[in-house]
mmCIF file of N, CA, C and O in Angstrom:
data_model
loop_
_atom_site.group_PDB
_atom_site.id
_atom_site.type_symbol
_atom_site.label_atom_id
_atom_site.label_comp_id
_atom_site.label_asym_id
_atom_site.label_seq_id
_atom_site.Cartn_x
_atom_site.Cartn_y
_atom_site.Cartn_z
ATOM 1 N N UNK A 230 -27.766 62.812 -36.149
ATOM 2 C CA UNK A 230 -27.392 62.211 -34.794
ATOM 3 C C UNK A 230 -27.397 60.729 -34.891
ATOM 4 O O UNK A 230 -26.595 60.092 -34.145
ATOM 5 N N UNK A 231 -28.213 60.241 -35.750
ATOM 6 C CA UNK A 231 -28.362 58.604 -35.772
ATOM 7 C C UNK A 231 -27.044 58.033 -36.219
ATOM 8 O O UNK A 231 -26.720 56.813 -35.731
ATOM 9 N N UNK A 232 -26.331 58.744 -37.213
ATOM 10 C CA UNK A 232 -25.050 58.428 -37.694
ATOM 11 C C UNK A 232 -24.177 58.222 -36.566
ATOM 12 O O UNK A 232 -23.208 57.289 -36.497
ATOM 13 N N UNK A 233 -23.992 59.281 -35.643
ATOM 14 C CA UNK A 233 -23.061 59.317 -34.465
ATOM 15 C C UNK A 233 -23.464 58.141 -33.605
ATOM 16 O O UNK A 233 -22.492 57.308 -33.228
ATOM 17 N N UNK A 234 -24.695 57.936 -33.367
ATOM 18 C CA UNK A 234 -24.926 56.705 -32.473
ATOM 19 C C UNK A 234 -24.562 55.521 -33.062
ATOM 20 O O UNK A 234 -24.005 54.581 -32.426
ATOM 21 N N UNK A 235 -24.690 55.295 -34.369
ATOM 22 C CA UNK A 235 -24.387 54.078 -35.047
ATOM 23 C C UNK A 235 -22.887 53.939 -35.036
ATOM 24 O O UNK A 235 -22.421 52.761 -34.846
ATOM 25 N N UNK A 236 -22.134 54.963 -35.155
ATOM 26 C CA UNK A 236 -20.699 55.028 -35.290
ATOM 27 C C UNK A 236 -20.213 54.580 -33.924
ATOM 28 O O UNK A 236 -19.203 53.665 -33.815
ATOM 29 N N UNK A 237 -20.689 55.151 -32.709
ATOM 30 C CA UNK A 237 -20.211 54.799 -31.464
ATOM 31 C C UNK A 237 -20.661 53.211 -31.332
ATOM 32 O O UNK A 237 -19.857 52.484 -30.703
ATOM 33 N N UNK A 238 -21.757 52.839 -31.644
ATOM 34 C CA UNK A 238 -22.302 51.445 -31.598
ATOM 35 C C UNK A 238 -21.130 50.462 -32.331
ATOM 36 O O UNK A 238 -20.959 49.433 -31.681
ATOM 37 N N UNK A 239 -20.644 50.802 -33.393
ATOM 38 C CA UNK A 239 -19.890 50.056 -34.266
ATOM 39 C C UNK A 239 -18.499 50.042 -33.447
ATOM 40 O O UNK A 239 -17.900 48.912 -33.347
ATOM 41 N N UNK A 240 -18.009 51.172 -32.931
ATOM 42 C CA UNK A 240 -16.726 51.192 -32.259
ATOM 43 C C UNK A 240 -16.641 50.102 -30.957
ATOM 44 O O UNK A 240 -15.810 49.364 -30.807
ATOM 45 N N UNK A 241 -17.794 50.209 -30.242
ATOM 46 C CA UNK A 241 -17.932 49.448 -29.051
ATOM 47 C C UNK A 241 -18.253 47.780 -29.624
ATOM 48 O O UNK A 241 -17.932 47.049 -28.864
ATOM 49 N N UNK A 242 -18.798 47.642 -30.702
ATOM 50 C CA UNK A 242 -18.990 46.210 -31.175
ATOM 51 C C UNK A 242 -17.575 45.661 -31.532
ATOM 52 O O UNK A 242 -17.299 44.445 -31.374
ATOM 53 N N UNK A 243 -16.863 46.539 -32.104
ATOM 54 C CA UNK A 243 -15.421 46.169 -32.479
ATOM 55 C C UNK A 243 -14.728 45.674 -31.168
ATOM 56 O O UNK A 243 -13.975 44.771 -30.924
ATOM 57 N N UNK A 244 -14.886 46.692 -30.223
ATOM 58 C CA UNK A 244 -14.281 46.389 -28.880
ATOM 59 C C UNK A 244 -14.804 45.034 -28.267
ATOM 60 O O UNK A 244 -13.909 44.364 -27.549
ATOM 61 N N UNK A 245 -16.094 44.715 -28.557
ATOM 62 C CA UNK A 245 -16.571 43.371 -28.024
ATOM 63 C C UNK A 245 -15.847 42.300 -28.615
ATOM 64 O O UNK A 245 -15.314 41.462 -27.715
ATOM 65 N N UNK A 246 -15.673 42.354 -29.816
ATOM 66 C CA UNK A 246 -14.841 41.227 -30.550
ATOM 67 C C UNK A 246 -13.335 41.090 -29.983
ATOM 68 O O UNK A 246 -12.951 39.910 -29.709
ATOM 69 N N UNK A 247 -12.700 42.247 -29.885
ATOM 70 C CA UNK A 247 -11.400 42.236 -29.453
ATOM 71 C C UNK A 247 -11.206 41.765 -27.959
ATOM 72 O O UNK A 247 -10.532 40.808 -27.667
ATOM 73 N N UNK A 248 -12.227 42.221 -27.082
ATOM 74 C CA UNK A 248 -12.015 41.943 -25.801
ATOM 75 C C UNK A 248 -12.495 40.358 -25.515
ATOM 76 O O UNK A 248 -11.805 39.639 -24.792
ATOM 77 N N UNK A 249 -13.490 39.904 -26.226
ATOM 78 C CA UNK A 249 -14.020 38.541 -26.262
ATOM 79 C C UNK A 249 -12.743 37.550 -26.667
ATOM 80 O O UNK A 249 -12.624 36.374 -26.055
ATOM 81 N N UNK A 250 -12.035 37.989 -27.691
ATOM 82 C CA UNK A 250 -10.801 37.327 -28.063
ATOM 83 C C UNK A 250 -9.878 37.071 -27.018
ATOM 84 O O UNK A 250 -9.250 35.972 -26.773
ATOM 85 N N UNK A 251 -9.729 38.025 -25.973
ATOM 86 C CA UNK A 251 -8.832 38.064 -24.838
ATOM 87 C C UNK A 251 -9.314 37.510 -23.666
ATOM 88 O O UNK A 251 -8.811 37.117 -22.646
ATOM 89 N N UNK A 252 -10.749 37.128 -23.662
ATOM 90 C CA UNK A 252 -11.398 36.747 -22.364
ATOM 91 C C UNK A 252 -11.235 35.137 -22.199
ATOM 92 O O UNK A 252 -11.381 34.798 -21.141
ATOM 93 N N UNK A 253 -10.644 34.445 -23.069
ATOM 94 C CA UNK A 253 -10.200 33.180 -22.871
ATOM 95 C C UNK A 253 -11.381 32.400 -22.369
ATOM 96 O O UNK A 253 -11.424 31.769 -21.494
ATOM 97 N N UNK A 254 -12.622 32.410 -23.239
ATOM 98 C CA UNK A 254 -13.691 31.697 -22.768
ATOM 99 C C UNK A 254 -14.420 32.148 -21.506
ATOM 100 O O UNK A 254 -14.989 31.436 -20.838
ATOM 101 N N UNK A 255 -14.228 33.349 -21.213
ATOM 102 C CA UNK A 255 -14.553 34.029 -20.019
ATOM 103 C C UNK A 255 -13.947 33.691 -18.751
ATOM 104 O O UNK A 255 -14.441 33.717 -17.666
ATOM 105 N N UNK A 256 -12.710 33.159 -18.841
ATOM 106 C CA UNK A 256 -11.913 32.651 -17.837
ATOM 107 C C UNK A 256 -11.182 33.982 -17.285
ATOM 108 O O UNK A 256 -10.799 33.899 -16.062
ATOM 109 N N UNK A 257 -10.851 34.820 -18.205
ATOM 110 C CA UNK A 257 -9.986 36.020 -17.879
ATOM 111 C C UNK A 257 -10.883 37.219 -17.429
ATOM 112 O O UNK A 257 -11.681 37.707 -18.315
ATOM 113 N N UNK A 258 -11.044 37.350 -16.075
ATOM 114 C CA UNK A 258 -12.038 38.260 -15.485
ATOM 115 C C UNK A 258 -12.179 39.614 -16.144
ATOM 116 O O UNK A 258 -13.258 40.327 -16.528
ATOM 117 N N UNK A 259 -10.907 40.221 -16.193
ATOM 118 C CA UNK A 259 -10.954 41.776 -16.689
ATOM 119 C C UNK A 259 -11.438 41.748 -18.066
ATOM 120 O O UNK A 259 -12.215 42.780 -18.536
ATOM 121 N N UNK A 260 -11.107 40.912 -18.997
ATOM 122 C CA UNK A 260 -11.383 41.080 -20.392
ATOM 123 C C UNK A 260 -12.907 40.519 -20.525
ATOM 124 O O UNK A 260 -13.586 41.055 -21.365
ATOM 125 N N UNK A 261 -13.294 39.653 -19.616
ATOM 126 C CA UNK A 261 -14.823 39.362 -19.577
ATOM 127 C C UNK A 261 -15.533 40.570 -19.198
ATOM 128 O O UNK A 261 -16.643 40.847 -19.901
ATOM 129 N N UNK A 262 -15.130 41.349 -18.228
ATOM 130 C CA UNK A 262 -15.897 42.486 -17.860
ATOM 131 C C UNK A 262 -15.854 43.535 -19.005
ATOM 132 O O UNK A 262 -16.890 44.134 -19.349
ATOM 133 N N UNK A 263 -14.733 43.609 -19.708
ATOM 134 C CA UNK A 263 -14.639 44.564 -20.833
ATOM 135 C C UNK A 263 -15.559 44.167 -22.019
ATOM 136 O O UNK A 263 -16.145 45.014 -22.699
ATOM 137 N N UNK A 264 -15.701 42.900 -22.184
ATOM 138 C CA UNK A 264 -16.556 42.494 -23.153
ATOM 139 C C UNK A 264 -17.926 42.708 -22.848
ATOM 140 O O UNK A 264 -18.755 43.162 -23.808
ATOM 141 N N UNK A 265 -18.399 42.354 -21.698
ATOM 142 C CA UNK A 265 -19.814 42.580 -21.227
ATOM 143 C C UNK A 265 -20.221 44.078 -21.350
ATOM 144 O O UNK A 265 -21.198 44.546 -21.717
ATOM 145 N N UNK A 266 -19.249 44.935 -20.850
ATOM 146 C CA UNK A 266 -19.412 46.422 -20.873
ATOM 147 C C UNK A 266 -19.583 46.984 -22.186
ATOM 148 O O UNK A 266 -20.474 47.796 -22.618
ATOM 149 N N UNK A 267 -18.568 46.577 -22.912
ATOM 150 C CA UNK A 267 -18.643 47.031 -24.412
ATOM 151 C C UNK A 267 -19.932 46.635 -25.192
ATOM 152 O O UNK A 267 -20.379 47.406 -25.916
ATOM 153 N N UNK A 268 -20.214 45.308 -24.953
ATOM 154 C CA UNK A 268 -21.555 44.913 -25.413
ATOM 155 C C UNK A 268 -22.723 45.746 -25.141
ATOM 156 O O UNK A 268 -23.643 45.894 -25.891
ATOM 157 N N UNK A 269 -22.778 46.045 -23.794
ATOM 158 C CA UNK A 269 -23.963 46.896 -23.204
ATOM 159 C C UNK A 269 -23.898 48.152 -23.887
ATOM 160 O O UNK A 269 -24.913 48.752 -24.406
ATOM 161 N N UNK A 270 -22.742 48.871 -24.031
ATOM 162 C CA UNK A 270 -22.584 50.147 -24.681
ATOM 163 C C UNK A 270 -23.028 50.142 -26.082
ATOM 164 O O UNK A 270 -23.751 50.903 -26.726
ATOM 165 N N UNK A 271 -22.486 49.148 -26.673
ATOM 166 C CA UNK A 271 -22.774 48.924 -28.246
ATOM 167 C C UNK A 271 -24.328 48.768 -28.283
ATOM 168 O O UNK A 271 -24.805 49.437 -29.305
ATOM 169 N N UNK A 272 -24.897 47.856 -27.678
ATOM 170 C CA UNK A 272 -26.373 47.784 -27.762
ATOM 171 C C UNK A 272 -27.257 49.056 -27.445
ATOM 172 O O UNK A 272 -28.229 49.254 -27.955
ATOM 173 N N UNK A 273 -26.736 49.812 -26.424
ATOM 174 C CA UNK A 273 -27.297 51.000 -26.069
ATOM 175 C C UNK A 273 -27.321 52.010 -27.275
ATOM 176 O O UNK A 273 -28.496 52.513 -27.517
ATOM 177 N N UNK A 274 -26.266 52.287 -27.856
ATOM 178 C CA UNK A 274 -26.008 53.125 -28.949
ATOM 179 C C UNK A 274 -26.810 52.604 -30.142
ATOM 180 O O UNK A 274 -27.317 53.496 -30.945
ATOM 181 N N UNK A 275 -26.813 51.359 -30.365
ATOM 182 C CA UNK A 275 -27.504 50.722 -31.556
ATOM 183 C C UNK A 275 -28.991 51.108 -31.380
ATOM 184 O O UNK A 275 -29.701 51.533 -32.373
ATOM 185 N N UNK A 276 -29.510 50.806 -30.081
ATOM 186 C CA UNK A 276 -31.001 51.086 -29.875
ATOM 187 C C UNK A 276 -31.175 52.597 -30.042
ATOM 188 O O UNK A 276 -32.363 52.896 -30.530
ATOM 189 N N UNK A 277 -30.310 53.564 -29.807
ATOM 190 C CA UNK A 277 -30.634 54.900 -30.093
ATOM 191 C C UNK A 277 -30.624 55.249 -31.481
ATOM 192 O O UNK A 277 -31.411 56.001 -32.005
ATOM 193 N N UNK A 278 -29.668 54.559 -32.296
ATOM 194 C CA UNK A 278 -29.709 54.688 -33.758
ATOM 195 C C UNK A 278 -31.007 54.210 -34.472
ATOM 196 O O UNK A 278 -31.445 54.713 -35.353
ATOM 197 N N UNK A 279 -31.427 53.031 -33.892
ATOM 198 C CA UNK A 279 -32.689 52.452 -34.372
ATOM 199 C C UNK A 279 -33.963 53.208 -34.164
ATOM 200 O O UNK A 279 -34.891 52.824 -34.678
ATOM 201 N N UNK A 280 -33.899 54.353 -33.399
ATOM 202 C CA UNK A 280 -35.098 55.209 -33.345
ATOM 203 C C UNK A 280 -35.359 55.825 -34.629
ATOM 204 O O UNK A 280 -36.484 56.266 -34.943
ATOM 205 N N UNK A 281 -34.273 55.935 -35.446
ATOM 206 C CA UNK A 281 -34.540 56.582 -36.833
ATOM 207 C C UNK A 281 -34.191 55.639 -38.091
ATOM 208 O O UNK A 281 -34.804 55.927 -39.036
ATOM 209 N N UNK A 282 -33.348 54.578 -37.765
ATOM 210 C CA UNK A 282 -33.103 53.753 -38.865
ATOM 211 C C UNK A 282 -34.231 52.581 -38.907
ATOM 212 O O UNK A 282 -34.630 52.365 -37.849
ATOM 213 N N UNK A 283 -34.499 52.004 -39.986
ATOM 214 C CA UNK A 283 -35.236 50.829 -39.982
ATOM 215 C C UNK A 283 -34.443 49.817 -39.347
ATOM 216 O O UNK A 283 -33.251 49.668 -39.495
ATOM 217 N N UNK A 284 -35.094 48.898 -38.555
ATOM 218 C CA UNK A 284 -34.409 48.042 -37.674
ATOM 219 C C UNK A 284 -33.452 47.050 -38.572
ATOM 220 O O UNK A 284 -32.363 46.898 -38.192
ATOM 221 N N UNK A 285 -33.824 46.426 -39.679
ATOM 222 C CA UNK A 285 -33.108 45.644 -40.501
ATOM 223 C C UNK A 285 -32.041 46.337 -40.987
ATOM 224 O O UNK A 285 -30.867 45.749 -41.142
ATOM 225 N N UNK A 286 -32.208 47.565 -41.517
ATOM 226 C CA UNK A 286 -31.096 48.367 -42.085
ATOM 227 C C UNK A 286 -30.200 48.787 -41.157
ATOM 228 O O UNK A 286 -28.852 48.653 -41.208
ATOM 229 N N UNK A 287 -30.492 49.214 -39.986
ATOM 230 C CA UNK A 287 -29.596 49.738 -38.871
ATOM 231 C C UNK A 287 -28.800 48.544 -38.409
ATOM 232 O O UNK A 287 -27.499 48.668 -38.208
ATOM 233 N N UNK A 288 -29.363 47.331 -38.227
ATOM 234 C CA UNK A 288 -28.643 46.127 -37.670
ATOM 235 C C UNK A 288 -27.669 45.774 -38.806
ATOM 236 O O UNK A 288 -26.529 45.391 -38.371
ATOM 237 N N UNK A 289 -28.185 45.695 -39.972
ATOM 238 C CA UNK A 289 -27.212 45.275 -41.038
ATOM 239 C C UNK A 289 -26.094 46.251 -41.187
ATOM 240 O O UNK A 289 -24.934 45.657 -41.361
ATOM 241 N N UNK A 290 -26.230 47.499 -40.994
ATOM 242 C CA UNK A 290 -24.992 48.535 -41.068
ATOM 243 C C UNK A 290 -24.113 48.250 -39.989
ATOM 244 O O UNK A 290 -22.952 48.227 -40.125
ATOM 245 N N UNK A 291 -24.784 48.115 -38.685
ATOM 246 C CA UNK A 291 -23.881 47.864 -37.542
ATOM 247 C C UNK A 291 -23.065 46.615 -37.598
ATOM 248 O O UNK A 291 -21.811 46.692 -37.475
ATOM 249 N N UNK A 292 -23.680 45.473 -37.888
ATOM 250 C CA UNK A 292 -22.824 44.189 -37.917
ATOM 251 C C UNK A 292 -21.830 44.293 -39.131
ATOM 252 O O UNK A 292 -20.788 43.780 -38.969
ATOM 253 N N UNK A 293 -22.355 44.822 -40.329
ATOM 254 C CA UNK A 293 -21.301 44.780 -41.459
ATOM 255 C C UNK A 293 -20.185 45.688 -41.321
ATOM 256 O O UNK A 293 -18.960 45.201 -41.601
ATOM 257 N N UNK A 294 -20.321 46.904 -40.930
ATOM 258 C CA UNK A 294 -19.171 47.820 -40.662
ATOM 259 C C UNK A 294 -18.395 47.389 -39.545
ATOM 260 O O UNK A 294 -17.204 47.341 -39.613
ATOM 261 N N UNK A 295 -18.976 46.803 -38.441
ATOM 262 C CA UNK A 295 -18.164 46.303 -37.485
ATOM 263 C C UNK A 295 -17.274 45.120 -37.912
ATOM 264 O O UNK A 295 -16.161 44.953 -37.599
ATOM 265 N N UNK A 296 -18.074 44.246 -38.662
ATOM 266 C CA UNK A 296 -17.248 43.140 -39.235
ATOM 267 C C UNK A 296 -16.089 43.455 -40.120
ATOM 268 O O UNK A 296 -14.952 42.765 -39.899
ATOM 269 N N UNK A 297 -16.278 44.365 -40.988
ATOM 270 C CA UNK A 297 -15.138 44.849 -41.820
ATOM 271 C C UNK A 297 -13.934 45.454 -40.856
ATOM 272 O O UNK A 297 -12.931 45.408 -41.124
ATOM 273 N N UNK A 298 -14.482 46.392 -40.061
ATOM 274 C CA UNK A 298 -13.491 47.062 -39.134
ATOM 275 C C UNK A 298 -12.658 45.950 -38.233
ATOM 276 O O UNK A 298 -11.529 46.158 -38.255
ATOM 277 N N UNK A 299 -13.312 44.842 -37.740
ATOM 278 C CA UNK A 299 -12.608 43.842 -37.062
ATOM 279 C C UNK A 299 -11.699 43.151 -38.029
ATOM 280 O O UNK A 299 -10.441 42.878 -37.637
ATOM 281 N N UNK A 300 -12.094 42.834 -39.104
ATOM 282 C CA UNK A 300 -11.236 42.132 -40.198
ATOM 283 C C UNK A 300 -10.017 43.002 -40.489
ATOM 284 O O UNK A 300 -8.864 42.705 -40.497
ATOM 285 N N UNK A 301 -10.268 44.339 -40.597
ATOM 286 C CA UNK A 301 -9.095 45.157 -41.090
ATOM 287 C C UNK A 301 -8.094 45.306 -39.918
ATOM 288 O O UNK A 301 -6.833 45.344 -40.083
ATOM 289 N N UNK A 302 -8.676 45.508 -38.603
ATOM 290 C CA UNK A 302 -7.862 45.587 -37.521
ATOM 291 C C UNK A 302 -7.009 44.319 -37.301
ATOM 292 O O UNK A 302 -5.806 44.401 -36.940
ATOM 293 N N UNK A 303 -7.672 43.203 -37.730
ATOM 294 C CA UNK A 303 -6.810 41.984 -37.585
ATOM 295 C C UNK A 303 -5.708 41.973 -38.499
ATOM 296 O O UNK A 303 -4.589 41.543 -38.190
ATOM 297 N N UNK A 304 -5.821 42.487 -39.613
ATOM 298 C CA UNK A 304 -4.710 42.591 -40.768
ATOM 299 C C UNK A 304 -3.751 43.739 -40.211
ATOM 300 O O UNK A 304 -2.512 43.456 -40.212
ATOM 301 N N UNK A 305 -4.231 44.937 -39.913
ATOM 302 C CA UNK A 305 -3.309 45.973 -39.676
ATOM 303 C C UNK A 305 -2.653 45.957 -38.403
ATOM 304 O O UNK A 305 -1.443 46.244 -38.056
ATOM 305 N N UNK A 306 -3.299 45.390 -37.205
ATOM 306 C CA UNK A 306 -2.647 45.377 -35.870
ATOM 307 C C UNK A 306 -2.192 44.170 -35.484
ATOM 308 O O UNK A 306 -1.072 43.926 -34.858
ATOM 309 N N UNK A 307 -2.890 43.061 -35.882
ATOM 310 C CA UNK A 307 -2.486 41.663 -35.403
ATOM 311 C C UNK A 307 -1.672 40.788 -36.314
ATOM 312 O O UNK A 307 -1.552 39.594 -36.159
ATOM 313 N N UNK A 308 -1.394 41.306 -37.561
ATOM 314 C CA UNK A 308 -0.662 40.596 -38.470
ATOM 315 C C UNK A 308 -1.444 39.389 -39.273
ATOM 316 O O UNK A 308 -0.787 38.574 -39.771
ATOM 317 N N UNK A 309 -2.790 39.467 -39.257
ATOM 318 C CA UNK A 309 -3.454 38.507 -39.922
ATOM 319 C C UNK A 309 -3.429 38.612 -41.306
ATOM 320 O O UNK A 309 -3.306 39.804 -41.891
ATOM 321 N N UNK A 310 -3.504 37.681 -42.146
ATOM 322 C CA UNK A 310 -3.418 37.672 -43.609
ATOM 323 C C UNK A 310 -4.768 38.118 -44.237
ATOM 324 O O UNK A 310 -5.887 37.805 -43.806
ATOM 325 N N UNK A 311 -4.493 39.018 -45.363
ATOM 326 C CA UNK A 311 -5.872 39.406 -46.181
ATOM 327 C C UNK A 311 -5.567 38.723 -47.469
ATOM 328 O O UNK A 311 -4.746 39.281 -48.263
ATOM 329 N N UNK A 312 -6.367 37.627 -47.734
ATOM 330 C CA UNK A 312 -6.187 37.133 -49.062
ATOM 331 C C UNK A 312 -7.359 37.719 -50.004
ATOM 332 O O UNK A 312 -8.163 38.553 -49.660
ATOM 333 N N UNK A 313 -7.291 37.267 -51.250
ATOM 334 C CA UNK A 313 -8.332 37.842 -52.183
ATOM 335 C C UNK A 313 -9.743 37.505 -51.731
ATOM 336 O O UNK A 313 -10.607 38.452 -52.053
ATOM 337 N N UNK A 314 -10.007 36.345 -51.207
ATOM 338 C CA UNK A 314 -11.366 36.032 -50.838
ATOM 339 C C UNK A 314 -11.998 36.902 -49.623
ATOM 340 O O UNK A 314 -12.891 37.378 -49.693
ATOM 341 N N UNK A 315 -11.078 37.239 -48.625
ATOM 342 C CA UNK A 315 -11.455 38.185 -47.698
ATOM 343 C C UNK A 315 -11.615 39.656 -48.227
ATOM 344 O O UNK A 315 -12.654 40.365 -47.932
ATOM 345 N N UNK A 316 -10.775 40.149 -49.219
ATOM 346 C CA UNK A 316 -10.867 41.337 -49.884
ATOM 347 C C UNK A 316 -12.152 41.265 -50.583
ATOM 348 O O UNK A 316 -12.779 42.479 -50.548
ATOM 349 N N UNK A 317 -12.484 40.321 -51.309
ATOM 350 C CA UNK A 317 -13.730 40.322 -52.030
ATOM 351 C C UNK A 317 -14.925 40.449 -51.121
ATOM 352 O O UNK A 317 -15.870 41.163 -51.411
ATOM 353 N N UNK A 318 -14.796 39.624 -49.992
ATOM 354 C CA UNK A 318 -16.033 39.766 -49.006
ATOM 355 C C UNK A 318 -16.193 41.154 -48.566
ATOM 356 O O UNK A 318 -17.259 41.686 -48.357
ATOM 357 N N UNK A 319 -15.090 41.833 -48.120
ATOM 358 C CA UNK A 319 -15.135 43.286 -47.692
ATOM 359 C C UNK A 319 -15.682 44.031 -48.735
ATOM 360 O O UNK A 319 -16.685 44.961 -48.524
ATOM 361 N N UNK A 320 -15.296 43.927 -50.067
ATOM 362 C CA UNK A 320 -15.995 44.701 -51.150
ATOM 363 C C UNK A 320 -17.378 44.509 -51.390
ATOM 364 O O UNK A 320 -18.131 45.364 -51.511
ATOM 365 N N UNK A 321 -17.794 43.288 -51.176
ATOM 366 C CA UNK A 321 -19.220 42.771 -51.356
ATOM 367 C C UNK A 321 -20.097 43.580 -50.086
ATOM 368 O O UNK A 321 -21.111 44.040 -50.368
ATOM 369 N N UNK A 322 -19.616 43.442 -48.896
ATOM 370 C CA UNK A 322 -20.185 44.021 -47.881
ATOM 371 C C UNK A 322 -20.311 45.606 -47.989
ATOM 372 O O UNK A 322 -21.383 46.136 -47.788
ATOM 373 N N UNK A 323 -19.153 46.216 -48.401
ATOM 374 C CA UNK A 323 -19.258 47.577 -48.604
ATOM 375 C C UNK A 323 -20.239 48.066 -49.705
ATOM 376 O O UNK A 323 -20.999 48.995 -49.550
ATOM 377 N N UNK A 324 -20.246 47.336 -50.651
ATOM 378 C CA UNK A 324 -21.361 47.379 -51.779
ATOM 379 C C UNK A 324 -22.632 47.372 -51.235
ATOM 380 O O UNK A 324 -23.551 48.113 -51.503
ATOM 381 N N UNK A 325 -23.042 46.317 -50.415
ATOM 382 C CA UNK A 325 -24.265 46.129 -49.721
ATOM 383 C C UNK A 325 -24.720 47.434 -48.897
ATOM 384 O O UNK A 325 -25.663 47.797 -48.855
ATOM 385 N N UNK A 326 -23.701 47.848 -48.051
ATOM 386 C CA UNK A 326 -23.989 48.910 -47.284
ATOM 387 C C UNK A 326 -24.239 50.229 -48.071
ATOM 388 O O UNK A 326 -25.242 50.858 -47.698
ATOM 389 N N UNK A 327 -23.491 50.426 -49.092
ATOM 390 C CA UNK A 327 -23.881 51.598 -50.054
ATOM 391 C C UNK A 327 -25.157 51.332 -50.544
ATOM 392 O O UNK A 327 -26.029 52.421 -50.590
ATOM 393 N N UNK A 328 -25.651 50.115 -51.010
ATOM 394 C CA UNK A 328 -26.861 49.868 -51.545
ATOM 395 C C UNK A 328 -27.989 50.168 -50.526
ATOM 396 O O UNK A 328 -28.998 50.640 -50.896
ATOM 397 N N UNK A 329 -27.717 49.798 -49.359
ATOM 398 C CA UNK A 329 -28.750 50.020 -48.205
ATOM 399 C C UNK A 329 -28.848 51.552 -48.114
ATOM 400 O O UNK A 329 -30.072 52.158 -47.920
ATOM 401 N N UNK A 330 -27.800 52.377 -47.966
ATOM 402 C CA UNK A 330 -27.931 53.696 -47.819
ATOM 403 C C UNK A 330 -28.563 54.459 -49.083
ATOM 404 O O UNK A 330 -29.388 55.385 -48.841
ATOM 405 N N UNK A 331 -28.191 53.976 -50.301
ATOM 406 C CA UNK A 331 -28.940 54.673 -51.455
ATOM 407 C C UNK A 331 -30.409 54.299 -51.481
ATOM 408 O O UNK A 331 -31.114 54.863 -52.251
ATOM 409 N N UNK A 332 -30.849 53.213 -50.785
ATOM 410 C CA UNK A 332 -32.286 52.935 -50.852
ATOM 411 C C UNK A 332 -33.176 53.885 -50.136
ATOM 412 O O UNK A 332 -34.374 53.715 -50.319
ATOM 413 N N UNK A 333 -32.506 54.837 -49.471
ATOM 414 C CA UNK A 333 -33.192 55.859 -48.717
ATOM 415 C C UNK A 333 -33.999 55.417 -47.426
ATOM 416 O O UNK A 333 -34.764 55.889 -46.974
ATOM 417 N N UNK A 334 -33.411 54.273 -46.961
ATOM 418 C CA UNK A 334 -34.071 53.636 -45.731
ATOM 419 C C UNK A 334 -33.586 54.356 -44.437
ATOM 420 O O UNK A 334 -34.162 54.123 -43.279
ATOM 421 N N UNK A 335 -32.720 55.204 -44.382
ATOM 422 C CA UNK A 335 -32.176 55.840 -43.229
ATOM 423 C C UNK A 335 -32.699 57.475 -43.148
ATOM 424 O O UNK A 335 -32.810 58.071 -44.183
#
């Protein structure tokens, strides 16, 4: 169940980034509300996941998977460029996440 909680937290953390980008420095009220609500939901589900994950490992998984997701969405949906440095960074993050999981910390 902790993996489901973490997955939901990741999805809402990605939503935070997308909504915050549209909030125009919190001048756009609907996107500001979406940012705040998404952040609250993401934090709630992260806290549920952290009941079984080590805090450092759970937080690292949450932020890194969300970061990769945001980067990939930027490429696939928003037409942003993926150069070799970004691809290398994603590969390093994925390697780190796999390493954390293999450490038996969850």
